mmCIF file of C-alpha atoms in Angstrom:
data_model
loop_
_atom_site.group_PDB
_atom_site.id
_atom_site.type_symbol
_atom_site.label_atom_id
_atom_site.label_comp_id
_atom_site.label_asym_id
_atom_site.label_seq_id
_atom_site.Cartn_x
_atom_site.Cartn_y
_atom_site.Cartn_z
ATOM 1 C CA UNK B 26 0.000 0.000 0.000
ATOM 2 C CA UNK B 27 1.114 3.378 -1.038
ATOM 3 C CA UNK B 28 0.797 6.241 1.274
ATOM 4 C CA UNK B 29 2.024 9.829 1.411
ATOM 5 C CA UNK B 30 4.051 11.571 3.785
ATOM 6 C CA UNK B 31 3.259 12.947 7.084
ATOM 7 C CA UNK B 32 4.302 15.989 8.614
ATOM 8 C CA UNK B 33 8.447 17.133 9.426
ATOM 9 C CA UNK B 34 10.524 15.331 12.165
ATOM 10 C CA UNK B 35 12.878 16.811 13.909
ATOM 11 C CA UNK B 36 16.358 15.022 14.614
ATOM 12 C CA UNK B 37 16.326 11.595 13.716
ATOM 13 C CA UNK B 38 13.472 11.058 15.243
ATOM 14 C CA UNK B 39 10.371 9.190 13.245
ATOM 15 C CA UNK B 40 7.881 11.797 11.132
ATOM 16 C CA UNK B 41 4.831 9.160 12.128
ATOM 17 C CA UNK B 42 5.831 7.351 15.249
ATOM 18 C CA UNK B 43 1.556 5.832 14.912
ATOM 19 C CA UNK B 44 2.125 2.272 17.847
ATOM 20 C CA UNK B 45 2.020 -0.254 15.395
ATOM 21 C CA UNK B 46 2.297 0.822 11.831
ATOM 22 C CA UNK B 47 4.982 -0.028 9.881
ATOM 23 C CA UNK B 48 6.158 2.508 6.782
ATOM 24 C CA UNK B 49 9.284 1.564 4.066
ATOM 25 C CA UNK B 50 10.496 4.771 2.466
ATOM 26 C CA UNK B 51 11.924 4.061 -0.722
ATOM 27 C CA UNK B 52 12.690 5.866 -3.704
ATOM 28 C CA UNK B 53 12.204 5.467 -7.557
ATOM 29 C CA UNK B 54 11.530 1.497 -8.368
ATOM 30 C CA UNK B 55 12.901 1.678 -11.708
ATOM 31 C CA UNK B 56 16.534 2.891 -10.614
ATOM 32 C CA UNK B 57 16.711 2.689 -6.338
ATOM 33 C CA UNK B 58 18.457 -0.420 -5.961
ATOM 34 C CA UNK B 59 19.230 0.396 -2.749
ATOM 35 C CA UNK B 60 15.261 0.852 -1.890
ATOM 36 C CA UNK B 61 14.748 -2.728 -3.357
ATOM 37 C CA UNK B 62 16.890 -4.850 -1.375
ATOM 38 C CA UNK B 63 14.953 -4.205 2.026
ATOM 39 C CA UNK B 64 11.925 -3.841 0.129
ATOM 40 C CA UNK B 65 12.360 -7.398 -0.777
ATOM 41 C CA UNK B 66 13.729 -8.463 1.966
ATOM 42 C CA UNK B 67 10.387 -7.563 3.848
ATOM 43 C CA UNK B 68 7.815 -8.603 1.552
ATOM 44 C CA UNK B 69 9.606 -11.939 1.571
ATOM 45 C CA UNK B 70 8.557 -11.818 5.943
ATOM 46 C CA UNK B 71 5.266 -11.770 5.026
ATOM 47 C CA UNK B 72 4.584 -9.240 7.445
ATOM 48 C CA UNK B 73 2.158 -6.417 6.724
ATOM 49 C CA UNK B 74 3.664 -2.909 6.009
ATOM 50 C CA UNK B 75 2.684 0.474 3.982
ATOM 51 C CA UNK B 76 5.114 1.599 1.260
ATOM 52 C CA UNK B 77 5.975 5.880 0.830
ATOM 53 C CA UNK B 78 8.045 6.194 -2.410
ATOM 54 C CA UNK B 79 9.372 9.622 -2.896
ATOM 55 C CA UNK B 80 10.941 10.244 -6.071
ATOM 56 C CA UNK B 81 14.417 10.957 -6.045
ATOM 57 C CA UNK B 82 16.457 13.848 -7.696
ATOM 58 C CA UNK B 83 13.266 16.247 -7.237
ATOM 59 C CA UNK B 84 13.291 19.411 -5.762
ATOM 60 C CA UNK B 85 12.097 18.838 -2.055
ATOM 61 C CA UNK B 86 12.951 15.171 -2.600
ATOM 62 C CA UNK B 87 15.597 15.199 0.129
ATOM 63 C CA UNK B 88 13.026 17.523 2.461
ATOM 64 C CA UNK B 89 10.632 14.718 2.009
ATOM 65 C CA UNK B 90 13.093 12.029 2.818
ATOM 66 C CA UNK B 91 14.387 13.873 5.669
ATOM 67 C CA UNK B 92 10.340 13.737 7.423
ATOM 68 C CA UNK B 93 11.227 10.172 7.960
ATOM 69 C CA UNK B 94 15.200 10.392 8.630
ATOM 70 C CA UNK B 95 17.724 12.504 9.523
ATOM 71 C CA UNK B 96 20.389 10.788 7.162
ATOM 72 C CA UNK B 97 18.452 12.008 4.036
ATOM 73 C CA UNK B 98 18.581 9.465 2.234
ATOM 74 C CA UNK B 99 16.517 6.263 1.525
ATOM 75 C CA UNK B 100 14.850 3.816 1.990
ATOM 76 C CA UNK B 101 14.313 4.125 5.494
ATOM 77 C CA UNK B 102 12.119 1.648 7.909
ATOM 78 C CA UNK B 103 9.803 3.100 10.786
ATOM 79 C CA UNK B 104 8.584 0.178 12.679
ATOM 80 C CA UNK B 105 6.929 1.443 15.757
ATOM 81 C CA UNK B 106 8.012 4.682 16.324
ATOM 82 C CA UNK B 107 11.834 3.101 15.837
ATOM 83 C CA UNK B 108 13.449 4.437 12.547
ATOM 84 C CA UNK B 109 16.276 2.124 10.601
ATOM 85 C CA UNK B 110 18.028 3.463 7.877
ATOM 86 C CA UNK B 111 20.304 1.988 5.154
ATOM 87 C CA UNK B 112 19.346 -1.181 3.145
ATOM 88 C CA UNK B 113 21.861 -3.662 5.394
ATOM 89 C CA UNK B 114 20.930 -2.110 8.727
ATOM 90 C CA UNK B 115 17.274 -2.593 7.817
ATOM 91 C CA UNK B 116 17.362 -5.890 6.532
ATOM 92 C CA UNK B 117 19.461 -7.117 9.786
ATOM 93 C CA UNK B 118 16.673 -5.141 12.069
ATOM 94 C CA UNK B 119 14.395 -7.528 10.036
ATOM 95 C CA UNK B 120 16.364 -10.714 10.105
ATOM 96 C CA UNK B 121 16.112 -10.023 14.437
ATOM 97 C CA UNK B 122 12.429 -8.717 14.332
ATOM 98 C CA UNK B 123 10.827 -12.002 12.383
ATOM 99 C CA UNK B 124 13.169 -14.640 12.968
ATOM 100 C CA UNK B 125 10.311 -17.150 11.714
ATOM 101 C CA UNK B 126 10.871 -15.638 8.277
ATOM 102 C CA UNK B 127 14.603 -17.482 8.310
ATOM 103 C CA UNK B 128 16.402 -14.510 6.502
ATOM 104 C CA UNK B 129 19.761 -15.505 7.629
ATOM 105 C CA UNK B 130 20.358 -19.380 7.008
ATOM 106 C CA UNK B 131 20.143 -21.741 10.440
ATOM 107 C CA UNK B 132 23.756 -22.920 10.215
ATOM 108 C CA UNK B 133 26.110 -20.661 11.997
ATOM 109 C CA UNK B 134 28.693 -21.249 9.347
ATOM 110 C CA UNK B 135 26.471 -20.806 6.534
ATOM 111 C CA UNK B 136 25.187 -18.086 8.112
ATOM 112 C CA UNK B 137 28.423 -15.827 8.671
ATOM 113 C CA UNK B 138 29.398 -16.651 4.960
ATOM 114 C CA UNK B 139 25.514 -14.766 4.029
ATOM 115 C CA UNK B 140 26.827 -12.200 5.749
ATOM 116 C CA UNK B 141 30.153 -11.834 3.861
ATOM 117 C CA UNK B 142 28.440 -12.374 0.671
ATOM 118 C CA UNK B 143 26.153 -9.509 1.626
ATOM 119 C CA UNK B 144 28.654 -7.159 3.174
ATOM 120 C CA UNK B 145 30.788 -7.746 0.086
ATOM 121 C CA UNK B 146 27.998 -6.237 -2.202
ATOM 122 C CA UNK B 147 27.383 -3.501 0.191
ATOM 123 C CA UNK B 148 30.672 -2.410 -0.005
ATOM 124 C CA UNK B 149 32.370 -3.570 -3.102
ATOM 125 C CA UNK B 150 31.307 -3.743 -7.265
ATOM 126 C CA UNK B 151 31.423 0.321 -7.424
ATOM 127 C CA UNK B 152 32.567 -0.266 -11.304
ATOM 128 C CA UNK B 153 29.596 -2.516 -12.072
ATOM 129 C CA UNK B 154 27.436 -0.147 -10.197
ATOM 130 C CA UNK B 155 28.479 2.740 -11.300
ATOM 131 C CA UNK B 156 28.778 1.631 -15.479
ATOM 132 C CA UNK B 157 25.383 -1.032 -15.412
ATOM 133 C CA UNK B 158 23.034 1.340 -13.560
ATOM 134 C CA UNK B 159 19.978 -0.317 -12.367
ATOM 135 C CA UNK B 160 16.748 0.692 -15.053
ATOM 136 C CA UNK B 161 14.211 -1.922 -15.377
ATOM 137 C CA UNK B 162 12.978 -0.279 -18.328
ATOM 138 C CA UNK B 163 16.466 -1.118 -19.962
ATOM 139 C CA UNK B 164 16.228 -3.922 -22.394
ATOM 140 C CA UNK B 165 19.503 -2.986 -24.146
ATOM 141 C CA UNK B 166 22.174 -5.005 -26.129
ATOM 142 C CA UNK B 167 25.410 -3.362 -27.403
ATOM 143 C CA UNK B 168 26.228 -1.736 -24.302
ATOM 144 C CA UNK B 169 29.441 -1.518 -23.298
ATOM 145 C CA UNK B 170 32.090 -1.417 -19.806
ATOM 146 C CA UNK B 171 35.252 -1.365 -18.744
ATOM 147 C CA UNK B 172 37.895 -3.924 -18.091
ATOM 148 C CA UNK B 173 37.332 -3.400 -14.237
ATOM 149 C CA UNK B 174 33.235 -3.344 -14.802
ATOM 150 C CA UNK B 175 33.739 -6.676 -16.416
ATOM 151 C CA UNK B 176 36.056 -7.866 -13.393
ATOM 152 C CA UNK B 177 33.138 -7.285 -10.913
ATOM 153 C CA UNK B 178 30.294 -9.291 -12.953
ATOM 154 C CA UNK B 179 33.507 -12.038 -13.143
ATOM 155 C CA UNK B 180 33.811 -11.961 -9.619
ATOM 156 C CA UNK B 181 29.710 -12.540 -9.160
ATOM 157 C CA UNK B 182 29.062 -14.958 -11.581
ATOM 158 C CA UNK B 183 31.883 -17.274 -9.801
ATOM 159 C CA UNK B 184 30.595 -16.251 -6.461
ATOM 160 C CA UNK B 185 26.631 -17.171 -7.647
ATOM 161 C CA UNK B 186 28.018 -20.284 -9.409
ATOM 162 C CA UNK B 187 30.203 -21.688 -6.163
ATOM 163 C CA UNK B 188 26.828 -21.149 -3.475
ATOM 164 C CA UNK B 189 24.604 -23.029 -5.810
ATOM 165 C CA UNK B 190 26.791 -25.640 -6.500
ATOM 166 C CA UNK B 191 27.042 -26.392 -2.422
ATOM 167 C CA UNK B 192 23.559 -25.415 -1.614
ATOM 168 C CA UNK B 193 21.643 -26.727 -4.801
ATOM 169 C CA UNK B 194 20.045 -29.324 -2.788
ATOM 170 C CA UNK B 195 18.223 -27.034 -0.053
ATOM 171 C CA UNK B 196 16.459 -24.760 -2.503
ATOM 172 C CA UNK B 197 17.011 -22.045 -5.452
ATOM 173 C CA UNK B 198 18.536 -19.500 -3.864
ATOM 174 C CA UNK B 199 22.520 -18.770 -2.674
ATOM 175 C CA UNK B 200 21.883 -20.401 0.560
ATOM 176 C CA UNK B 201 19.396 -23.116 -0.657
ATOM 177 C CA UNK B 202 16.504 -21.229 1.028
ATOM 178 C CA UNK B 203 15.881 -17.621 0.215
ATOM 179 C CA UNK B 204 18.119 -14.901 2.302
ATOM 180 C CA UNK B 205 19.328 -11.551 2.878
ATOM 181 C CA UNK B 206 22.327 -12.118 0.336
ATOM 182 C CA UNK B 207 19.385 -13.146 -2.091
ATOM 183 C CA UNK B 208 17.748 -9.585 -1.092
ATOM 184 C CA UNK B 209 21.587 -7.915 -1.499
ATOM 185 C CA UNK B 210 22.336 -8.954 -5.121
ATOM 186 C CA UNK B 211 18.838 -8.729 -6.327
ATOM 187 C CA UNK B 212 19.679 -5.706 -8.356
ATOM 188 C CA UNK B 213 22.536 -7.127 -9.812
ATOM 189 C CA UNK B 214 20.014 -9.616 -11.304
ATOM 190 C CA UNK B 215 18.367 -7.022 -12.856
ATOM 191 C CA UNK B 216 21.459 -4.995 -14.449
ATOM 192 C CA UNK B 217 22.663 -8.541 -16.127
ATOM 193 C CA UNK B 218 19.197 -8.693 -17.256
ATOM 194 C CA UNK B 219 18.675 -5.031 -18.538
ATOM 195 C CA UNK B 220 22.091 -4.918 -20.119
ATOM 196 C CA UNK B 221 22.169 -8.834 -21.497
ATOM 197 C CA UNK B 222 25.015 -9.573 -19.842
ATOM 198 C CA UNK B 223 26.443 -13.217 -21.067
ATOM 199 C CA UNK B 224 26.464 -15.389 -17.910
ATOM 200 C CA UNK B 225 26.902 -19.268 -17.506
ATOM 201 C CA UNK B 226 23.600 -21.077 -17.489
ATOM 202 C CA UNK B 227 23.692 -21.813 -13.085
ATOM 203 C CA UNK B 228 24.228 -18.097 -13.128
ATOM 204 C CA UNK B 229 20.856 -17.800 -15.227
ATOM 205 C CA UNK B 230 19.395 -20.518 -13.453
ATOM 206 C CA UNK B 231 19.685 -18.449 -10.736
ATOM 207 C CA UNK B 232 18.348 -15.268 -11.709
ATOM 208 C CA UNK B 233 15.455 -16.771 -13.092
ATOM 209 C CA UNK B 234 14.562 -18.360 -9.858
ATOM 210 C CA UNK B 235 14.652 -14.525 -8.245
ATOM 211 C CA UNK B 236 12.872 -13.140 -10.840
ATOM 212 C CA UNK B 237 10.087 -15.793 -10.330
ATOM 213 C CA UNK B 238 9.664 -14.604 -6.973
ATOM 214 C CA UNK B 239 6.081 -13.073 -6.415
ATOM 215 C CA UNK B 240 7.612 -9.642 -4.328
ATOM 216 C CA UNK B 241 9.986 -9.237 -7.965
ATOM 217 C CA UNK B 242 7.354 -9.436 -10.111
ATOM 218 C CA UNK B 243 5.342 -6.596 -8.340
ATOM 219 C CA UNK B 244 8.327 -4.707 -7.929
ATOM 220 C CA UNK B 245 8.885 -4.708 -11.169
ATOM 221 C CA UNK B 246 5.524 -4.319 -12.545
ATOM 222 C CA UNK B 247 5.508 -1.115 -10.759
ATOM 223 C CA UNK B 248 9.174 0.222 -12.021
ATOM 224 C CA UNK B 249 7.379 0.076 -15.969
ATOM 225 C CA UNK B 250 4.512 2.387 -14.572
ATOM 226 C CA UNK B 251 6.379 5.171 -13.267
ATOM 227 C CA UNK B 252 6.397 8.192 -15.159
ATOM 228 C CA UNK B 253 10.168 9.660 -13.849
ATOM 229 C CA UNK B 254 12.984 9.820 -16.451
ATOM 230 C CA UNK B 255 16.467 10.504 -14.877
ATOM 231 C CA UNK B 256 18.780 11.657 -17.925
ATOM 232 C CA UNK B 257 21.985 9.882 -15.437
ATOM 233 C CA UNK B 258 20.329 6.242 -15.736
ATOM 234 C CA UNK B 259 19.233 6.365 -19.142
ATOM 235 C CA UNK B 260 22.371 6.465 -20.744
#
């Protein structure tokens, strides 16, 4: 559910601190990538929660986001008067909050190498980032990146390739079972996709299985509806 805005916060305080209600601030579906990973990380809870998606790169856009969070920037969870900000942070808040939902695998071991996988996308692939810009709308062959660009969807392809190949029996996903590191690289699984990207066929395997998911499909349904064009992501 879609709602709009309430009124300024002060600090980092909450805008809407309502007992109970739970609010995901993202920003533009077709290029936030950053918005989508805790988007999906939460719809895959099953818990219920209201979705404010502020446009990015507007004027007042950072006014708006700053009504839910000091930081500025999104997406930004309010779950009960408590405000989380920043995709990992949230998705680890989530990961504690509905434990049922199994967002981190079972296995200690398995479950600190989800959390390197993760931490290495949060940190690392700026080239691949930065030269395959997420746009859902992009169906695009012929596009072209750097040596290093090419080095980072290397590096993810052997990294996709090695999980499944230990964890193929417990389920589609990295970890056999759908994750947080699933959430994490879920964008990258659309830039391969926009930009045709030649990957092994475990690789595709793969993304097809995260595409299938029911929270992807409506994410992406919505992305094609949106009316905003930013010039910097349609190149």
């Amino acid at each position: 559910m879609a709602i709009e805005p309430p009124g300024a916060a002060h600090g980092g305080a909450p805008a809407d601190p309502v007992p109970g209600r739970r609010v995901l601030v993202i920003g533009n579906r077709n290029y936030s990538s950053w918005s989508l990973r805790p988007w999906l990380a939460l719809s895959m809870t099953g818990a219920p929660f209201d979705t404010v998606r502020i446009p990015l790169y507007e004027p007042g856009s950072a006014a708006r986001i700053r009504q839910y969070s000091a930081a500025g920037k999104v997406p930004v969870l309010v779950d009960d008067g408590l405000v989380v900000w920043d995709s990992l942070a949230i998705c680890e808040y989530l990961a504690e909050r509905f434990p049922e939902a199994g967002l981190w695998p079972a296995a200690p071991g398995a479950r600190a190498e989800a959390r390197s996988v993760a931490n290495e996308m949060h940190a690392g692939f700026a080239s691949l980032r930065r030269e395959l810009p997420m746009n859902i709308r992009f169906d695009r062959d012929g596009h072209r990146w750097s040596a290093e660009a090419q080095a980072d969807i290397d590096r993810v392809c052997v990294l996709w390739s090695g999980l499944r190949a230990r964890h193929a029996g417990l389920g589609a996903f990295l970890f056999g079972a759908f994750s947080i590191a699933d959430a994490m690289y879920a964008p990258v699984v659309l830039r391969l996709r926009s930009y045709r990207v030649p990957v092994p066929p475990d690789v595709a395997r793969y993304m097809q299985s995260v595409l299938a998911l029911p929270p992807m499909q409506a994410w992406i349904e919505a992305a094609l509806a949106e009316p905003e064009r930013l010039d910097q992501f349609e190149r």
